[in-house]
Short mmCIF file of C-alpha atoms and ligand atoms in Angstrom, two decimals:
data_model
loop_
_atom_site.label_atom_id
_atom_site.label_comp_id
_atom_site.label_asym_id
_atom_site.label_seq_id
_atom_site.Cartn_x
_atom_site.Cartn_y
_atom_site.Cartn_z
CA UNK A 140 75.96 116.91 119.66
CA UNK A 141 76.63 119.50 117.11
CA UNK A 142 74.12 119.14 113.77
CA UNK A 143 76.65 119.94 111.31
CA UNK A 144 73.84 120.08 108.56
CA UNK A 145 72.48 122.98 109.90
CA UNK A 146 75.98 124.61 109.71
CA UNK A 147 76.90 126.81 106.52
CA UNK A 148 79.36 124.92 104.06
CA UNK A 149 82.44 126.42 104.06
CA UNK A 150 82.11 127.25 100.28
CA UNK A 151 79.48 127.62 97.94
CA UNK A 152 79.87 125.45 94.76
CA UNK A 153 77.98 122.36 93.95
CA UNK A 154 80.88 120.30 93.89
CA UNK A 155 82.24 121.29 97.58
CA UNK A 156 81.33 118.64 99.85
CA UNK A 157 82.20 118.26 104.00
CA UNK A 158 83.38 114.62 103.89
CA UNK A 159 84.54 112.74 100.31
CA UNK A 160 84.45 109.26 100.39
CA UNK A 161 86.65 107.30 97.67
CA UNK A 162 85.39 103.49 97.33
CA UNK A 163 81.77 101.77 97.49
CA UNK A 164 83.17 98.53 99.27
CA UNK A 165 82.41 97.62 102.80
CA UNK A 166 84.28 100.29 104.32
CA UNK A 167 83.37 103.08 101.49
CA UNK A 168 79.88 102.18 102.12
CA UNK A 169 79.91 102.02 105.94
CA UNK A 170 81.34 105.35 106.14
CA UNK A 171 79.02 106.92 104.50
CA UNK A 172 76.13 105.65 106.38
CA UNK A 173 77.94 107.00 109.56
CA UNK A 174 78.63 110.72 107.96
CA UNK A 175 75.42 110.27 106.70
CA UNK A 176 73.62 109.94 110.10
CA UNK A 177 75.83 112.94 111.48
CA UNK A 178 74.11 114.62 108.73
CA UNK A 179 77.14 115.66 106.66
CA UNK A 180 75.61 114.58 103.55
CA UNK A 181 78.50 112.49 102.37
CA UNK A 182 79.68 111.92 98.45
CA UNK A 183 80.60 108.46 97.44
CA UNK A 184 83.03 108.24 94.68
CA UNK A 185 82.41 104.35 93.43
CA UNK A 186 85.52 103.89 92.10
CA UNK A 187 85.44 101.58 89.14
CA UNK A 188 83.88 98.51 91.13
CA UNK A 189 80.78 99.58 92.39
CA UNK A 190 80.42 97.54 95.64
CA UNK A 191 84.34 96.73 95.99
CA UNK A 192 86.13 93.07 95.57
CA UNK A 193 83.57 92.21 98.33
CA UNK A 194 80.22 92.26 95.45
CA UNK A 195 82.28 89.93 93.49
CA UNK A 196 82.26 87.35 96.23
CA UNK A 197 79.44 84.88 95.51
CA UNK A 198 78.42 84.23 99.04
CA UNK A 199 79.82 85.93 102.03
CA UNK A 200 79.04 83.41 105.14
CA UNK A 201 80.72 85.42 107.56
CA UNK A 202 79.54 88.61 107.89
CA UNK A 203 77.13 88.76 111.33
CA UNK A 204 73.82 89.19 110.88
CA UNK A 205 73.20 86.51 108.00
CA UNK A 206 73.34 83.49 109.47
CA UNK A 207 72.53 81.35 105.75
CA UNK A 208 75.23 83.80 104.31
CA UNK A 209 74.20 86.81 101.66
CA UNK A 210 75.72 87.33 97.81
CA UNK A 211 78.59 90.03 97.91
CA UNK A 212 76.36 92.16 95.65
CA UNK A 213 73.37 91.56 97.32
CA UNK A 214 75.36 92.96 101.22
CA UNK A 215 77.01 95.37 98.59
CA UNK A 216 73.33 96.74 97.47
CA UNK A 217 71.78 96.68 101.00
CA UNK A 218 75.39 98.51 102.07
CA UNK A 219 74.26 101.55 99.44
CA UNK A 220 70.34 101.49 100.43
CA UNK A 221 70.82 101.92 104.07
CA UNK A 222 73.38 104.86 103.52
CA UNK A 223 71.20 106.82 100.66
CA UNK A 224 68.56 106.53 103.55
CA UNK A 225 70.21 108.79 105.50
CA UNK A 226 71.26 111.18 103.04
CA UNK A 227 74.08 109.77 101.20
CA UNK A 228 74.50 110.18 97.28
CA UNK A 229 76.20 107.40 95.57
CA UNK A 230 78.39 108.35 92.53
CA UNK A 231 79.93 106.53 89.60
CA UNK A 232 83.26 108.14 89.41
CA UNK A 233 86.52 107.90 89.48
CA UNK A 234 89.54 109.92 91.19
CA UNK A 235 92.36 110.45 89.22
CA UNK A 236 94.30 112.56 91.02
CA UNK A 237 94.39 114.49 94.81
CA UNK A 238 95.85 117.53 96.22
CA UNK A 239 96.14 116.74 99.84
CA UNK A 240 98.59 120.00 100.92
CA UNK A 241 95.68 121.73 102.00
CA UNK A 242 92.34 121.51 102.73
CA UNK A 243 89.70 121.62 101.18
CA UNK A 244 91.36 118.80 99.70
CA UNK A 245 90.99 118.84 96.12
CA UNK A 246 89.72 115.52 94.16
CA UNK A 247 90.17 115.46 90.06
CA UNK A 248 87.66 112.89 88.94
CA UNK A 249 86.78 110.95 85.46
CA UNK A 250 83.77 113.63 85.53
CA UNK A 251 84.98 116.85 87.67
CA UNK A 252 86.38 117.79 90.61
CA UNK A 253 85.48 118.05 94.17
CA UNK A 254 87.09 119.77 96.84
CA UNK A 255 86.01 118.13 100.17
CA UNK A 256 86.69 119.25 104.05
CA UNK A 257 87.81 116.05 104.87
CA UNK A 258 88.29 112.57 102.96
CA UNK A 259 87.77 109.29 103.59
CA UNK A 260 89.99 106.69 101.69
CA UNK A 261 88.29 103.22 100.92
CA UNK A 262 90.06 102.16 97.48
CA UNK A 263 89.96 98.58 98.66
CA UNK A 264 92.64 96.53 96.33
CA UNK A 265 93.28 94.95 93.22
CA UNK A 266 94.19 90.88 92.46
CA UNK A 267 97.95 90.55 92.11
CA UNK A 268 98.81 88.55 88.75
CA UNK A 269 101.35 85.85 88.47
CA UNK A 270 103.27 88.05 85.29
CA UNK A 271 104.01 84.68 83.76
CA UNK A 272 103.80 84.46 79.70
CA UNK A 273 100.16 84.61 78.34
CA UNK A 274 98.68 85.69 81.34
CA UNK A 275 97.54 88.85 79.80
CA UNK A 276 97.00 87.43 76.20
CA UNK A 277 94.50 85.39 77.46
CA UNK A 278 92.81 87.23 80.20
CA UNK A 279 88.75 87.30 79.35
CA UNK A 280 89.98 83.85 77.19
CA UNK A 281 90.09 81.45 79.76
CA UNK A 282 92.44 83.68 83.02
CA UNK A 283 90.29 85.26 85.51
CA UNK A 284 90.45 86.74 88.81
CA UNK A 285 86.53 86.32 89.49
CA UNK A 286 85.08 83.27 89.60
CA UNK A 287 81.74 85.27 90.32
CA UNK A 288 81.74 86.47 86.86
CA UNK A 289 83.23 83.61 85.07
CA UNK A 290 82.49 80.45 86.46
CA UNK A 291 79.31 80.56 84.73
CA UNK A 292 81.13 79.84 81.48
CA UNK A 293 83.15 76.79 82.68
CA UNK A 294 80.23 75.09 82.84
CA UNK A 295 81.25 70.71 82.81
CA UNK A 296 84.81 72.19 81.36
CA UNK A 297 88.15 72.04 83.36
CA UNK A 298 89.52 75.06 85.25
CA UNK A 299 92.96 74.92 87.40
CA UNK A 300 93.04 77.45 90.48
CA UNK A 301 95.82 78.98 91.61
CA UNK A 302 96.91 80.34 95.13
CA UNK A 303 96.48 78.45 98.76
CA UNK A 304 94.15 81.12 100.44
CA UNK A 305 90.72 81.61 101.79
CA UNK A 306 90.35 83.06 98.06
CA UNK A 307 91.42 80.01 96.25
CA UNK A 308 89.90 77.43 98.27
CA UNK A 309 86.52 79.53 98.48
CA UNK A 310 86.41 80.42 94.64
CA UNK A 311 87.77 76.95 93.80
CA UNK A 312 84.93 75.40 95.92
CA UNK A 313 81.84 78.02 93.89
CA UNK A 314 83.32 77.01 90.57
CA UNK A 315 82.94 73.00 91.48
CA UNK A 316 78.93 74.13 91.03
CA UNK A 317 79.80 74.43 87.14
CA UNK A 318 83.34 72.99 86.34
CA UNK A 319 83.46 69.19 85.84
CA UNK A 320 86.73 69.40 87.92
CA UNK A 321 88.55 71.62 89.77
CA UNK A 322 92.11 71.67 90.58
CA UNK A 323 94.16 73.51 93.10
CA UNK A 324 97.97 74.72 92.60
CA UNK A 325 99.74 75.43 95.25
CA UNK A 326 103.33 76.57 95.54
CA UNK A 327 104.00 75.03 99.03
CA UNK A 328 102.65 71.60 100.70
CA UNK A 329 100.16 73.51 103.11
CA UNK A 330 97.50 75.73 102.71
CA UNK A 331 97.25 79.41 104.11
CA UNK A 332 93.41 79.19 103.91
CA UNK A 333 91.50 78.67 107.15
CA UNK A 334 90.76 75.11 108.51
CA UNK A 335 87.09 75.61 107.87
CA UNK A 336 87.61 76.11 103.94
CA UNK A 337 90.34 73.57 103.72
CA UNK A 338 88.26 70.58 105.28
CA UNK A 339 85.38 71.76 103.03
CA UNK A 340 87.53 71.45 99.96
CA UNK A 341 89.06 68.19 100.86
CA UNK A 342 86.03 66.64 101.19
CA UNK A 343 84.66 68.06 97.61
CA UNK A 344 84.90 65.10 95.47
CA UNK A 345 86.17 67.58 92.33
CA UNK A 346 88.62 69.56 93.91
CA UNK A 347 91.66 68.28 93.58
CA UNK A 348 95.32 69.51 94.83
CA UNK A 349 98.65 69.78 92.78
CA UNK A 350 101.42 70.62 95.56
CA UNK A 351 104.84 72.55 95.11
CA UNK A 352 103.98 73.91 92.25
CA UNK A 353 103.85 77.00 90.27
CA UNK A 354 102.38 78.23 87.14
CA UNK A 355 105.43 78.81 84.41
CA UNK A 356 102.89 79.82 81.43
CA UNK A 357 99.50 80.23 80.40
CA UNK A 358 99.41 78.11 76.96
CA UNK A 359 97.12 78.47 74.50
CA UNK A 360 96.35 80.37 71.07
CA UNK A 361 92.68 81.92 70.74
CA UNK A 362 91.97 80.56 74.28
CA UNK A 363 93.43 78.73 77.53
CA UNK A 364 94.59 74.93 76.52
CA UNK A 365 96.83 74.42 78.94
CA UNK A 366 98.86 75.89 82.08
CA UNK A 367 102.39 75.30 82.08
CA UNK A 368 103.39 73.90 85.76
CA UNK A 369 107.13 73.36 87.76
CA UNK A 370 107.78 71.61 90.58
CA UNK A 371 109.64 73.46 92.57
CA UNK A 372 110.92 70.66 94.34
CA UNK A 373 111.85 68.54 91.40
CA UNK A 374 112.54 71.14 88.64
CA UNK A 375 109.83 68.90 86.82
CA UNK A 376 107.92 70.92 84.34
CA UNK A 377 104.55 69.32 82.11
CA UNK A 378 101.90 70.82 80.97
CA UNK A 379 97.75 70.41 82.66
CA UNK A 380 95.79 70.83 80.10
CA UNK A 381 92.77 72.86 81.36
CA UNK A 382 89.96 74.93 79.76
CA UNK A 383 90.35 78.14 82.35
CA UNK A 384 92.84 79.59 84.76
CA UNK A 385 91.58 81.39 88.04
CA UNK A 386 93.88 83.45 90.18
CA UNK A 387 93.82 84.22 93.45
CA UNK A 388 97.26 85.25 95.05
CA UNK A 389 96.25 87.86 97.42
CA UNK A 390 95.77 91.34 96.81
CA UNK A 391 97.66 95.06 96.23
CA UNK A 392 96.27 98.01 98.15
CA UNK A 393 94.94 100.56 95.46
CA UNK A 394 97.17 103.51 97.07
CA UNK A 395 99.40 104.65 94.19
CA UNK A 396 97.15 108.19 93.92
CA UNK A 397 98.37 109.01 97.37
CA UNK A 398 102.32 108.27 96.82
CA UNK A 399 104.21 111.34 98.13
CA UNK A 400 101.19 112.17 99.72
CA UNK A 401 100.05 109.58 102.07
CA UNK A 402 103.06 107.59 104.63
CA UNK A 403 102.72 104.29 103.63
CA UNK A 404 104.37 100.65 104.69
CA UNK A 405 104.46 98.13 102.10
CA UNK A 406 101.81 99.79 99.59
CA UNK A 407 99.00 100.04 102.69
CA UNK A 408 98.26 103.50 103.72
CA UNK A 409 99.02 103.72 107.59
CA UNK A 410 96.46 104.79 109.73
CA UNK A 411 96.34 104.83 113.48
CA UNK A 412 93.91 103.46 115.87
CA UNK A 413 91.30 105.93 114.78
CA UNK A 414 92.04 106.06 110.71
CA UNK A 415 93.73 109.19 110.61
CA UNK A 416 96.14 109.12 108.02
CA UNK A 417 99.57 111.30 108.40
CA UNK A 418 97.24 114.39 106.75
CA UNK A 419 94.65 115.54 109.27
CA UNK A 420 91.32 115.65 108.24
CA UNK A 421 92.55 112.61 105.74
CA UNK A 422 91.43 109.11 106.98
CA UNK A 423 91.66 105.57 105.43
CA UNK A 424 89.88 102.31 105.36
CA UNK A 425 89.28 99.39 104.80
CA UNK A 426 91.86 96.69 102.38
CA UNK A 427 94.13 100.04 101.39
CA UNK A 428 94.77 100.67 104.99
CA UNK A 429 94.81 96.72 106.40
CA UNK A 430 96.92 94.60 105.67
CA UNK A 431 96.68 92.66 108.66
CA UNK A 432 92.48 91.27 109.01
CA UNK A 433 91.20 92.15 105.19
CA UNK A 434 87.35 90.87 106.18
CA UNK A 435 84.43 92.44 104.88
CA UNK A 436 83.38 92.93 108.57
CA UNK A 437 86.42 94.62 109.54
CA UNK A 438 86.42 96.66 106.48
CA UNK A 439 82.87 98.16 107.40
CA UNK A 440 84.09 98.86 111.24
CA UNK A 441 87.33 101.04 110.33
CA UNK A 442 85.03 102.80 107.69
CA UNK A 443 82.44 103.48 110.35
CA UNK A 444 85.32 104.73 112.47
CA UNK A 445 87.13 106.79 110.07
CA UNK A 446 83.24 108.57 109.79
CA UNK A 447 82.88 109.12 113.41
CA UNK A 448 86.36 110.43 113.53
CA UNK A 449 85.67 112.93 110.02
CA UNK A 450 82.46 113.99 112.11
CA UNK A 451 85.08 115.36 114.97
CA UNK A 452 87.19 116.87 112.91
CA UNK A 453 85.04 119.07 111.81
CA UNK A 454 83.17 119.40 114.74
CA UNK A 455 86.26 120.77 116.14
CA UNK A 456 88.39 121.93 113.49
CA UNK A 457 86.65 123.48 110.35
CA UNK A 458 82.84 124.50 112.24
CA UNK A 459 83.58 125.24 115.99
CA UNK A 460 87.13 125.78 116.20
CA UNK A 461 87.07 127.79 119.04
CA UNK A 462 84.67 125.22 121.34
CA UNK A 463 86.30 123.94 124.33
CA UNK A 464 83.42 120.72 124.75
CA UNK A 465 84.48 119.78 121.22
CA UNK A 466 88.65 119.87 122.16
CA UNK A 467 87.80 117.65 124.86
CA UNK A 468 85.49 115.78 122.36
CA UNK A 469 88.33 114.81 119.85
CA UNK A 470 90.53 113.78 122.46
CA UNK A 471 88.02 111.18 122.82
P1 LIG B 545 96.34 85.48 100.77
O1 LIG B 545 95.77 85.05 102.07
O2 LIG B 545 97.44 86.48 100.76
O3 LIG B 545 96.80 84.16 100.02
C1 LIG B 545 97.45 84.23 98.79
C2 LIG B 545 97.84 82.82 98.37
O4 LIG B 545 98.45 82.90 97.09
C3 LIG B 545 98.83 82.17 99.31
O5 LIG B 545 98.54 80.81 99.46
C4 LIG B 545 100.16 82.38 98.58
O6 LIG B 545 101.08 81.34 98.81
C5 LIG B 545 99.75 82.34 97.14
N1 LIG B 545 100.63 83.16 96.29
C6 LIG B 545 101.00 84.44 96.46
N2 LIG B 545 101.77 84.86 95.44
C7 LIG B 545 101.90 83.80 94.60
C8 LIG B 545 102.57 83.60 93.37
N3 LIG B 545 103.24 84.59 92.78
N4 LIG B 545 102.47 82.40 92.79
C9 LIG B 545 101.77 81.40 93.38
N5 LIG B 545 101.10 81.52 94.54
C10 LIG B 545 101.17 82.72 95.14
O7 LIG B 545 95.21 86.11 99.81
P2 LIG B 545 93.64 85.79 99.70
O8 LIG B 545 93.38 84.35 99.70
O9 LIG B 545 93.18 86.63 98.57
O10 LIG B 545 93.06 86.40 101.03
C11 LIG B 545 93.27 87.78 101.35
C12 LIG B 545 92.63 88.09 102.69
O11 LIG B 545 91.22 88.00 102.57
C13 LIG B 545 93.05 87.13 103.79
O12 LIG B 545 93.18 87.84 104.99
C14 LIG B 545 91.90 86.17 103.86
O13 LIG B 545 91.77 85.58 105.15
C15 LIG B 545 90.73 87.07 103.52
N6 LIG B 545 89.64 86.28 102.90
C16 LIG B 545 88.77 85.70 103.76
C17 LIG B 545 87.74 84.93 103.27
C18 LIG B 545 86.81 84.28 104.24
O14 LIG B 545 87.01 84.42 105.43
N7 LIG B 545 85.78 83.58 103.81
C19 LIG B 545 87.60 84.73 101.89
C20 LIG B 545 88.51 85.32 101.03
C21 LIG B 545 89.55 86.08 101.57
P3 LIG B 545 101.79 81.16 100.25
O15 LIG B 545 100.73 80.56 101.13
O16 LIG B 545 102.93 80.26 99.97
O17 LIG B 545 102.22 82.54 100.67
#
């Protein structure tokens, strides 16, 4: 196999790197430990949640390998260490904006700008809000989308969660450690979440379930006081008085950087079976390019794939161009 390392850059400035990767989540991270061990020295853009939505889990119990479960910051950490062993470097920075019509690809940051020989796209997603009145007023005074981070201050209060996911039910089952109840909204009469999940929260004596419903309003002045509920069934509307609203109705695929740039179907960047986005040399994974599986464990595979398939690319197409073992090699 070709050592890349050993190969000149293809430009001289600090800032020029072989393979960018944008995202420190499962499949940010996993990437770079696989360009790392090709020895392409990778860059890790962080993006503005070091670790991804995956450190703000509390406990992931279903990635293999932990078999008593590990903290999403803690697989998050462990994620960085093993890459920055092999020569990764880990950055806190953000892109905000990229010039994919040719390479190198250029990458305006918070702090610079890198131009890169080939790019990997991990920028993961963001919660989706409910856009009802007071969501935003109130957000950091009694709405949250982390549980993680917030459940901590709900401690013996009342919190309502809403959405009928593996999120909810997961995040509604941490934050019975600390509230002194916990109630579920759902809009329908069954749950999306998994049957695992769902017979662990029925059996939690404070989680309780509010079916058919949705949240109308977030009520309150200086903090939450109430959430305003309708049946959708009924038409019935009342108000649950509650202490703190958590939301968890699925996710949006952090993509808008790549509009016009990047095909994409429904928001999610599309990638075939080996990551490579419509832009060659261009590869994505991880939640902005699935929005079919979504697992951290998933996540860290198509990352480790779209590395191995950045390694052939430039095996074949920026350092030996003109090799015939590394044509058949891409072909692969
Ligand atoms: P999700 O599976 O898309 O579920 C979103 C939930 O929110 C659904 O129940 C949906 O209702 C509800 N919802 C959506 N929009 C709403 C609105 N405007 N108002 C009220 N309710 C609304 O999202 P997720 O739970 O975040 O999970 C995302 C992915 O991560 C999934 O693939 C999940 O399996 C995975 N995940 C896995 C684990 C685990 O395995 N431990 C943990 C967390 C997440 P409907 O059901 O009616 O559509």
């Amino acid at each position: 196999m070709f050592n890349l390392s050993s190969l000149p850059a293809s430009k001289s400035e600090s800032q020029h790197v072989k393979v960018l990767v944008l995202g420190s989540g499962p499949a940010g991270l996993a990437a770079a430990l696989y360009a790392a061990r090709a020895e392409l020295q990778p860059l890790v853009l962080t993006g503005l949640q070091l670790g991804g939505q995956a450190a703000l889990t509390h406990t992931i119990e279903n990635y293999p390998g932990f078999p008593e479960g590990v903290g999403g910051s803690e697989l998050g950490d462990l994620f960085q260490k093993q890459a920055e062993r092999f020569g990764a470097r880990v950055e806190f920075d953000s892109a905000n904006a990229v010039d994919l019509s040719q390479r190198p690809f250029k990458v305006t940051t918070d702090n610079g700008e890198y131009s890169a020989e080939t790019l990997i796209v991990a920028t993961g997603a963001s919660p989706n809000h409910l856009n009802v009145a007071g969501e935003v007023e109130l957000t950091g005074k009694g709405v949250s989308y982390c549980a993680t981070c917030d459940g901590w201050f709900f401690k013996e209060k009342k919190v309502v969660v809403v959405g009928g996911g593996d999120s909810a039910l997961e995040e509604g089952l941490f934050l019975t450690r600390y509230a002194s109840s916990v109630t579920i909204i759902h809009r329908r009469d069954s749950l999306r979440a998994g049957a695992v999940l769902q017979k662990r929260a029925q059996e939690n004596p404070k989680l309780k379930f509010i079916w058919d419903t949705v949240v109308t309003e977030s009520v309150g002045k200086e903090k939450v006081e109430a959430v305003r509920l309708k049946n959708v069934k009924t038409g019935k509307e009342t108000n649950f008085p509650t202490d703190g609203i958590f939301i968890f109705i699925g996710h949006t695929p952090n993509t808008q950087l790549f509009e016009g740039q990047l095909v994409m179907e429904k928001g999610y960047i599309k990638v075939d079976d080996r990551m490579q986005t419509n832009v060659p040399g261009v590869y994505a994974a991880g939640e902005a390019a699935d929005p079919t599986f979504r697992q951290v464990v998933t996540s860290a595979g198509m990352g480790a794939a779209a590395a191995i398939m950045a390694t052939r690319f430039l095996e074949l197409f920026v350092y030996a161009p003109n090799s015939s073992t590394n044509r058949k090699r891409i072909n692969k």
